[in-house]
Coordinates of C-alpha atoms and ligand atoms in Angstrom, one line a residue:
X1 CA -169.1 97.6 -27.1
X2 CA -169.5 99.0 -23.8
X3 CA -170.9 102.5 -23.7
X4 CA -169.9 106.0 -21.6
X5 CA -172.4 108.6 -21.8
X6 CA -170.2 112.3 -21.6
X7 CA -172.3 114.2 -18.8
X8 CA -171.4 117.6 -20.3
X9 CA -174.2 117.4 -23.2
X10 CA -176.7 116.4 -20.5
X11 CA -179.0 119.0 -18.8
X12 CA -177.1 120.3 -16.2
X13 CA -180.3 121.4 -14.5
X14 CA -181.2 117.7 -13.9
X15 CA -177.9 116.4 -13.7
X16 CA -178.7 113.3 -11.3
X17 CA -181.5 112.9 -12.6
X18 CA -179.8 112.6 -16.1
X19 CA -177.4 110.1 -14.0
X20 CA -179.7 107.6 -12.8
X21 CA -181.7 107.8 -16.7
X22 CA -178.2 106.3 -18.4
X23 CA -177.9 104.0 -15.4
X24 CA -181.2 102.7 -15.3
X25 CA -180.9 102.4 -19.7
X26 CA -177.4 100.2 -18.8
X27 CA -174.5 101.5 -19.6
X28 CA -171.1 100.8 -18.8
X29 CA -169.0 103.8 -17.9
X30 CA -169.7 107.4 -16.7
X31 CA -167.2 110.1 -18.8
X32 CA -166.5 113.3 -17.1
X33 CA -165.5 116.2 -19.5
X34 CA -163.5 118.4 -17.5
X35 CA -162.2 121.3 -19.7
X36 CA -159.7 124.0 -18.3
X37 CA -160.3 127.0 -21.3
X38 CA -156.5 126.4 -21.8
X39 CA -155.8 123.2 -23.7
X40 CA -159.5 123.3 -25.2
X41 CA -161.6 126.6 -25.9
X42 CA -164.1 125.4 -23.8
X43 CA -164.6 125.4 -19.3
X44 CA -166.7 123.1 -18.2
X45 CA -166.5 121.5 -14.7
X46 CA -164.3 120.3 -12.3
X47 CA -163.6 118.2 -9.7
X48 CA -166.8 119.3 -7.7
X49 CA -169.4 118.0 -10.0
X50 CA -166.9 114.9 -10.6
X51 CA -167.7 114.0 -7.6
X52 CA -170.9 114.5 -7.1
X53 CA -171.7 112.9 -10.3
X54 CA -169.8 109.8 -8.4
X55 CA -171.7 110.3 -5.7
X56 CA -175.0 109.5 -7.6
X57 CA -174.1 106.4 -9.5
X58 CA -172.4 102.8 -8.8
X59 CA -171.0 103.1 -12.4
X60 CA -167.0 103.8 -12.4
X61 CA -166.7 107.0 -13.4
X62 CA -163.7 108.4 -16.1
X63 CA -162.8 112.0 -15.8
X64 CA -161.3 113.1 -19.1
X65 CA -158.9 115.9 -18.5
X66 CA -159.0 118.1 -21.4
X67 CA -156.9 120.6 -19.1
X68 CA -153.1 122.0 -19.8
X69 CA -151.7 120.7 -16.5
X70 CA -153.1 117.3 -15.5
X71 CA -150.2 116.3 -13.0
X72 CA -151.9 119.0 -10.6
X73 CA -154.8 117.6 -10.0
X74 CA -154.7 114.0 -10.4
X75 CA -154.8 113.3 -6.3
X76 CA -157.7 116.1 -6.5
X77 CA -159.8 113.9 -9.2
X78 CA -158.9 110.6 -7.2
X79 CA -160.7 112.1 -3.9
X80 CA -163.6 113.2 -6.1
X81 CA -164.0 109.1 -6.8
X82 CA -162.5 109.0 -10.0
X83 CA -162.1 105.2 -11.2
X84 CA -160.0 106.1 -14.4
X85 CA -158.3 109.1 -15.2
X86 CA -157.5 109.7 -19.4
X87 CA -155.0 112.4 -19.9
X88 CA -154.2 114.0 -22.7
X89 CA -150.5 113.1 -24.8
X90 CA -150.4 116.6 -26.3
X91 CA -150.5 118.2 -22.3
X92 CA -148.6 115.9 -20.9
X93 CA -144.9 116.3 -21.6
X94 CA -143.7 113.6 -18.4
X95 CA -146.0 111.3 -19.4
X96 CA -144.1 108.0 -17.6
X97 CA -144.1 109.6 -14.1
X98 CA -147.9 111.1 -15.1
X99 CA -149.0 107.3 -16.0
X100 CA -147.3 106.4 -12.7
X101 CA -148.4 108.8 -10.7
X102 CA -152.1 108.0 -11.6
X103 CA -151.0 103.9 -10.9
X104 CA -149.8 105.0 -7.5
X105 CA -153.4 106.4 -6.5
X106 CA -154.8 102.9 -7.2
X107 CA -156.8 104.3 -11.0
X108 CA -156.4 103.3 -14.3
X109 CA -154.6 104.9 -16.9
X110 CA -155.7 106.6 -20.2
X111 CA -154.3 108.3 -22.5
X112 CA -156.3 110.4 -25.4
X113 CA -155.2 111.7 -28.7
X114 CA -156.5 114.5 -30.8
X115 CA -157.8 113.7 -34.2
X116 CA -154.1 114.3 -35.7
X117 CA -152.0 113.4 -33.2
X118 CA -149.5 110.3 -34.7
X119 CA -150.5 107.1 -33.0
X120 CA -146.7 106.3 -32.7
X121 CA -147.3 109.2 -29.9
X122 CA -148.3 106.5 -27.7
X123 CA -146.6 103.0 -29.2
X124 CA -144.0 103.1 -25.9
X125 CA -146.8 103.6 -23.5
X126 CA -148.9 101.2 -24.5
X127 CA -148.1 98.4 -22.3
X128 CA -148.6 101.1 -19.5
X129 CA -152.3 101.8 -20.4
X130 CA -155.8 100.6 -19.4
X131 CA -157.4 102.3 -22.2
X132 CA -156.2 104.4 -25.2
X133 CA -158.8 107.2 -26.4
X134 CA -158.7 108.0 -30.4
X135 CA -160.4 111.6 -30.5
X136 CA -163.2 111.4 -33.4
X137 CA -163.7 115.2 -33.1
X138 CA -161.5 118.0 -32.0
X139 CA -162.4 118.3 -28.5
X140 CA -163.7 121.1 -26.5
X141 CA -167.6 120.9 -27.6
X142 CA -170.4 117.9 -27.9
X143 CA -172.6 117.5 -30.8
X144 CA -169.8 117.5 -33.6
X145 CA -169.5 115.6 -36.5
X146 CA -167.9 112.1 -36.5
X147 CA -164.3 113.0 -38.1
X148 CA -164.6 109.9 -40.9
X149 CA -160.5 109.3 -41.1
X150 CA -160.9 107.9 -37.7
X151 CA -161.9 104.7 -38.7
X152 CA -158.3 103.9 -40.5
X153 CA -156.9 105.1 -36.9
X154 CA -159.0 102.9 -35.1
X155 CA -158.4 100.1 -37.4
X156 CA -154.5 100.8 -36.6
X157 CA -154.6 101.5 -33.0
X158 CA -156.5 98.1 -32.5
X159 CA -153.9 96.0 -34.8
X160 CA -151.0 98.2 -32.2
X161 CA -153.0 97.0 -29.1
X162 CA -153.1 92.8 -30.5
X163 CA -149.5 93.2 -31.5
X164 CA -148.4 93.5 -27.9
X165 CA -151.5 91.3 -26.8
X166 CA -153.1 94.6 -24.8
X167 CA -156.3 94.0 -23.2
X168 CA -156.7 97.8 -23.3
X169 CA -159.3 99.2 -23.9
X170 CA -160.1 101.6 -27.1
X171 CA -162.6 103.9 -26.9
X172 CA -163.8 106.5 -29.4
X173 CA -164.9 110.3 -28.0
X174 CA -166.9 112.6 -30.3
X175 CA -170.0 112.2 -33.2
X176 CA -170.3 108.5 -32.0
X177 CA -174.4 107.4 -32.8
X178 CA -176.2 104.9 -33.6
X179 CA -176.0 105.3 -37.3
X180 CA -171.6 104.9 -36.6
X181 CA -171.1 102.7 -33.8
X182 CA -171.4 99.3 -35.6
X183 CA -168.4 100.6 -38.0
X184 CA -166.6 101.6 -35.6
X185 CA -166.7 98.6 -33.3
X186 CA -166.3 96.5 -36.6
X187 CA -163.3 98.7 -36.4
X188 CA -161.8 97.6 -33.4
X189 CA -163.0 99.9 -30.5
X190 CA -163.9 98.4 -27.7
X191 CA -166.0 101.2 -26.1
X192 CA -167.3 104.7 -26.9
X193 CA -168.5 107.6 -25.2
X194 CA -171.8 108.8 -26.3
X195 CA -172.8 112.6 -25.7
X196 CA -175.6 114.1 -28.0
X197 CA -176.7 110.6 -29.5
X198 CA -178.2 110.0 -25.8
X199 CA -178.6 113.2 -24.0
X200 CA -180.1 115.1 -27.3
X201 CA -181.7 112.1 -28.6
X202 CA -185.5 113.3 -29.4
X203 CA -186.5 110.2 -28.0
X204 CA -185.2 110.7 -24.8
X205 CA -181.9 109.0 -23.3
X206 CA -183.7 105.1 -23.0
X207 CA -184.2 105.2 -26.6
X208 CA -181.2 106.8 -27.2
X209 CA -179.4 103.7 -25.5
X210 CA -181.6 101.5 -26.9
X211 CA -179.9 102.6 -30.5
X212 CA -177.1 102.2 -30.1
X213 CA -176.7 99.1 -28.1
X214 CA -179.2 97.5 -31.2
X215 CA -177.2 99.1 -33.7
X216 CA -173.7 97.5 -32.2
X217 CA -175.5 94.3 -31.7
X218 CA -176.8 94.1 -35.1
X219 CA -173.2 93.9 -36.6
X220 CA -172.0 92.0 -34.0
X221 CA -174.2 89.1 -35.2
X222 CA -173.2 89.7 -39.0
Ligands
DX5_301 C1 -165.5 116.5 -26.5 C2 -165.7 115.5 -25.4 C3 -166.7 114.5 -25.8 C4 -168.1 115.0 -26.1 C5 -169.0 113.9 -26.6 O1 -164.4 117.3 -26.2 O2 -164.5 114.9 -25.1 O3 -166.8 113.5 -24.7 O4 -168.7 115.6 -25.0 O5 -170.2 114.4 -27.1 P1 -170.8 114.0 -28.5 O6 -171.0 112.5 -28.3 O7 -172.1 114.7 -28.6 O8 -169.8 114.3 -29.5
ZN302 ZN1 -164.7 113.2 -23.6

């Protein structure tokens, strides 16, 4: 299970500081919340602290674009050092030329979906994407509650990705810890970003990486 910690529930006082903690913990992935107010009820960042963060780190960085009119900005987010960009189905009504427009400046693709949004949304784009993101909480805010239906989503999404022999990846966003991960890689996710469970962790964001790398590696030897 590879692991992307979401700098938005890190201290932003510290932030690359906070950085270089995940790095040196090993992880896989940085996730970038960029929220626009608009699509979520939440404004975070944008694509100045993207790249800033990218600036501090030699992990690929993922900017997910929680914002009402990605196709603006995905050359902006590609200067700030963007590796992967994961766009949202319910914002993006031209998602084929959004997915190739993304292709076209040299990132991968991702698309998200809410926790209620059909999975059929994306059965035609599929073969287009380097990851799918199932939503586990509505998003717009860390340090929600793992939504528990997701695990019959991921379960389905995964058996959608084998069907068409996708090396994808699926990742999980929101309430994933260390007490959740091992279901939901048993599951079929592939990777999951990890907010409060490392940045809010009262043992600090080591331990908090320790966790949850032991608790995925524990049912991966069952
Ligand atoms: C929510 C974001 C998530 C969130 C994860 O809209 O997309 O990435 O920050 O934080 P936790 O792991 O605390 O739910
Ligand atoms: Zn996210």
């Amino acid at each position: 299970m590879k692991l992307a910690p979401s700098i938005y529930t890190a201290d932003f006082l510290n932030l690359g500081e906070q950085v270089r903690a995940v790095e040196a913990a090993g992880v896989d992935w940085m996730h970038l919340d960029v929220m626009d107010g608009v699509f979520v009820p939440n404004l975070t960042f944008g694509p100045a602290i993207c790249k800033a963060i990218a600036s501090a780190t030699a992990l690929p960085c993922e900017a997910h674009l929680m914002i009402a009119d990605a196709d603006r900005y995905l050359d902006v987010y590609q200067a700030a050092g963007m590796k992967r960009l994961i766009v949202h189905a319910e914002a993006c009504p031209h998602l084929y030329r959004t997915l190739a427009q993304i292709k076209d400046l040299d990132m991968q693709t991702g698309v998200a979906l809410n926790p209620l949004t059909p999975l059929g949304a994306l059965e035609d784009a599929l073969p287009l994407l380097d990851l799918v993101l199932l939503m586990t909480v509505e998003p717009g805010f860390g340090g929600q509650a793992f939504i528990p239906e997701s695990h019959a989503r991921i379960r389905r999404m995964r058996r959608m990705l084998d069907a068409i022999g996708s090396s994808a990846e699926l990742e999980i966003d929101g309430g994933v810890n260390a007490h959740n991960i091992a279901v939901c890689a048993t599951a079929g996710a592939s990777m999951a970003v990890v907010g409060s469970s490392v940045y809010s962790s009262q043992f600090g964001v080591a331990e908090g990486v320790r966790a949850l790398r032991a608790a995925t590696q524990a049912s991966a030897s069952r």
